[in-house]
Amino acid sequence: MSEYHQFCGLARALDVIGDRWNLLIVRELLIADRRHHELRSALPGIATNLLSARLQHLADAGIVQRCDEAGRKAVRYRLTDLGQGLRGPVRELVRWGAAFMATGPAPDDTVRPQWLGLAIEALLPATGLPTGAAIGVHADGLDFTVRLTAGGPRVTAGRDNGADATVDGPTAAVLGLFSGALAPGSPAARAIEIRDPHGLLARVLATPADAAQP
């Protein structure tokens, strides 16, 4: 692992998470605890031995911990409290990176619906929305619920049958809707089915977050 040997918070952070794959491993563990094979499946292109080395590095740094499962040989990996502290920085990086996604996925890009959760949290405004409301999202076979809390939007896995609005469509199109790249009702958004009887989703999408620009 590379080290910068600089007495600087950014340099120290990069010493821990700056190598290739580290932040993507953190992304997956922010979504849910994972077994080794689940991480391998979620990270196309990473070799098994490299994933093991990255996990060991993150564990040595106190970012990740191994959790034995009773009666099973497999272990789960989860973020420590220190690792959970990366949620905010990762959210801001997702917001910043969204500016480079306006044209949609490239032909060789992997698109996974489970990545929508962090993206939606990052792209929606943190303030100015009605608290206690919920938006259900169904994308390519996976269900999420966007809960509007006093601390900002929080995305949880699973369907909420009492959601105030619902969005159903392909992953890339749903991401485009929440990022503002697709306007509701536009021809490009026809692949998305929206139920918004109380106008909640319209209000959410009309409340802009601070946009990062490349």
PDB file of N, CA and C in Angstrom, residues 128-130 198-208:
ATOM      1  N   GLY A 128     -35.230  21.095   3.792  1.00  0.00           N
ATOM      2  CA  GLY A 128     -36.328  21.701   3.053  1.00  0.00           C
ATOM      3  C   GLY A 128     -37.385  20.732   2.577  1.00  0.00           C
ATOM      4  N   LEU A 129     -37.313  19.472   3.016  1.00  0.00           N
ATOM      5  CA  LEU A 129     -38.290  18.474   2.599  1.00  0.00           C
ATOM      6  C   LEU A 129     -39.149  18.050   3.786  1.00  0.00           C
ATOM      7  N   PRO A 130     -40.370  17.587   3.540  1.00  0.00           N
ATOM      8  CA  PRO A 130     -41.237  17.167   4.644  1.00  0.00           C
ATOM      9  C   PRO A 130     -40.688  15.915   5.322  1.00  0.00           C
ATOM     10  N   HIS A 198     -49.958  12.672  -3.890  1.00  0.00           N
ATOM     11  CA  HIS A 198     -49.950  13.866  -3.048  1.00  0.00           C
ATOM     12  C   HIS A 198     -48.930  14.914  -3.503  1.00  0.00           C
ATOM     13  N   GLY A 199     -48.258  14.657  -4.621  1.00  0.00           N
ATOM     14  CA  GLY A 199     -47.280  15.613  -5.128  1.00  0.00           C
ATOM     15  C   GLY A 199     -45.971  15.625  -4.373  1.00  0.00           C
ATOM     16  N   LEU A 200     -45.732  14.599  -3.522  1.00  0.00           N
ATOM     17  CA  LEU A 200     -44.499  14.570  -2.732  1.00  0.00           C
ATOM     18  C   LEU A 200     -43.273  14.466  -3.623  1.00  0.00           C
ATOM     19  N   LEU A 201     -43.287  13.523  -4.555  1.00  0.00           N
ATOM     20  CA  LEU A 201     -42.117  13.331  -5.410  1.00  0.00           C
ATOM     21  C   LEU A 201     -41.830  14.580  -6.226  1.00  0.00           C
ATOM     22  N   ALA A 202     -42.872  15.214  -6.753  1.00  0.00           N
ATOM     23  CA  ALA A 202     -42.680  16.440  -7.530  1.00  0.00           C
ATOM     24  C   ALA A 202     -42.011  17.511  -6.682  1.00  0.00           C
ATOM     25  N   ARG A 203     -42.424  17.615  -5.427  1.00  0.00           N
ATOM     26  CA  ARG A 203     -41.815  18.613  -4.541  1.00  0.00           C
ATOM     27  C   ARG A 203     -40.361  18.270  -4.256  1.00  0.00           C
ATOM     28  N   VAL A 204     -40.088  16.990  -4.022  1.00  0.00           N
ATOM     29  CA  VAL A 204     -38.717  16.562  -3.744  1.00  0.00           C
ATOM     30  C   VAL A 204     -37.809  16.863  -4.930  1.00  0.00           C
ATOM     31  N   LEU A 205     -38.263  16.515  -6.131  1.00  0.00           N
ATOM     32  CA  LEU A 205     -37.431  16.711  -7.316  1.00  0.00           C
ATOM     33  C   LEU A 205     -37.276  18.178  -7.679  1.00  0.00           C
ATOM     34  N   ALA A 206     -38.204  19.012  -7.232  1.00  0.00           N
ATOM     35  CA  ALA A 206     -38.126  20.445  -7.532  1.00  0.00           C
ATOM     36  C   ALA A 206     -37.274  21.200  -6.526  1.00  0.00           C
ATOM     37  N   THR A 207     -36.837  20.529  -5.459  1.00  0.00           N
ATOM     38  CA  THR A 207     -35.995  21.166  -4.447  1.00  0.00           C
ATOM     39  C   THR A 207     -34.555  20.803  -4.744  1.00  0.00           C
ATOM     40  N   PRO A 208     -33.771  21.720  -5.318  1.00  0.00           N
ATOM     41  CA  PRO A 208     -32.439  21.339  -5.794  1.00  0.00           C
ATOM     42  C   PRO A 208     -31.438  21.193  -4.660  1.00  0.00           C
TER      43      PRO A 208
END
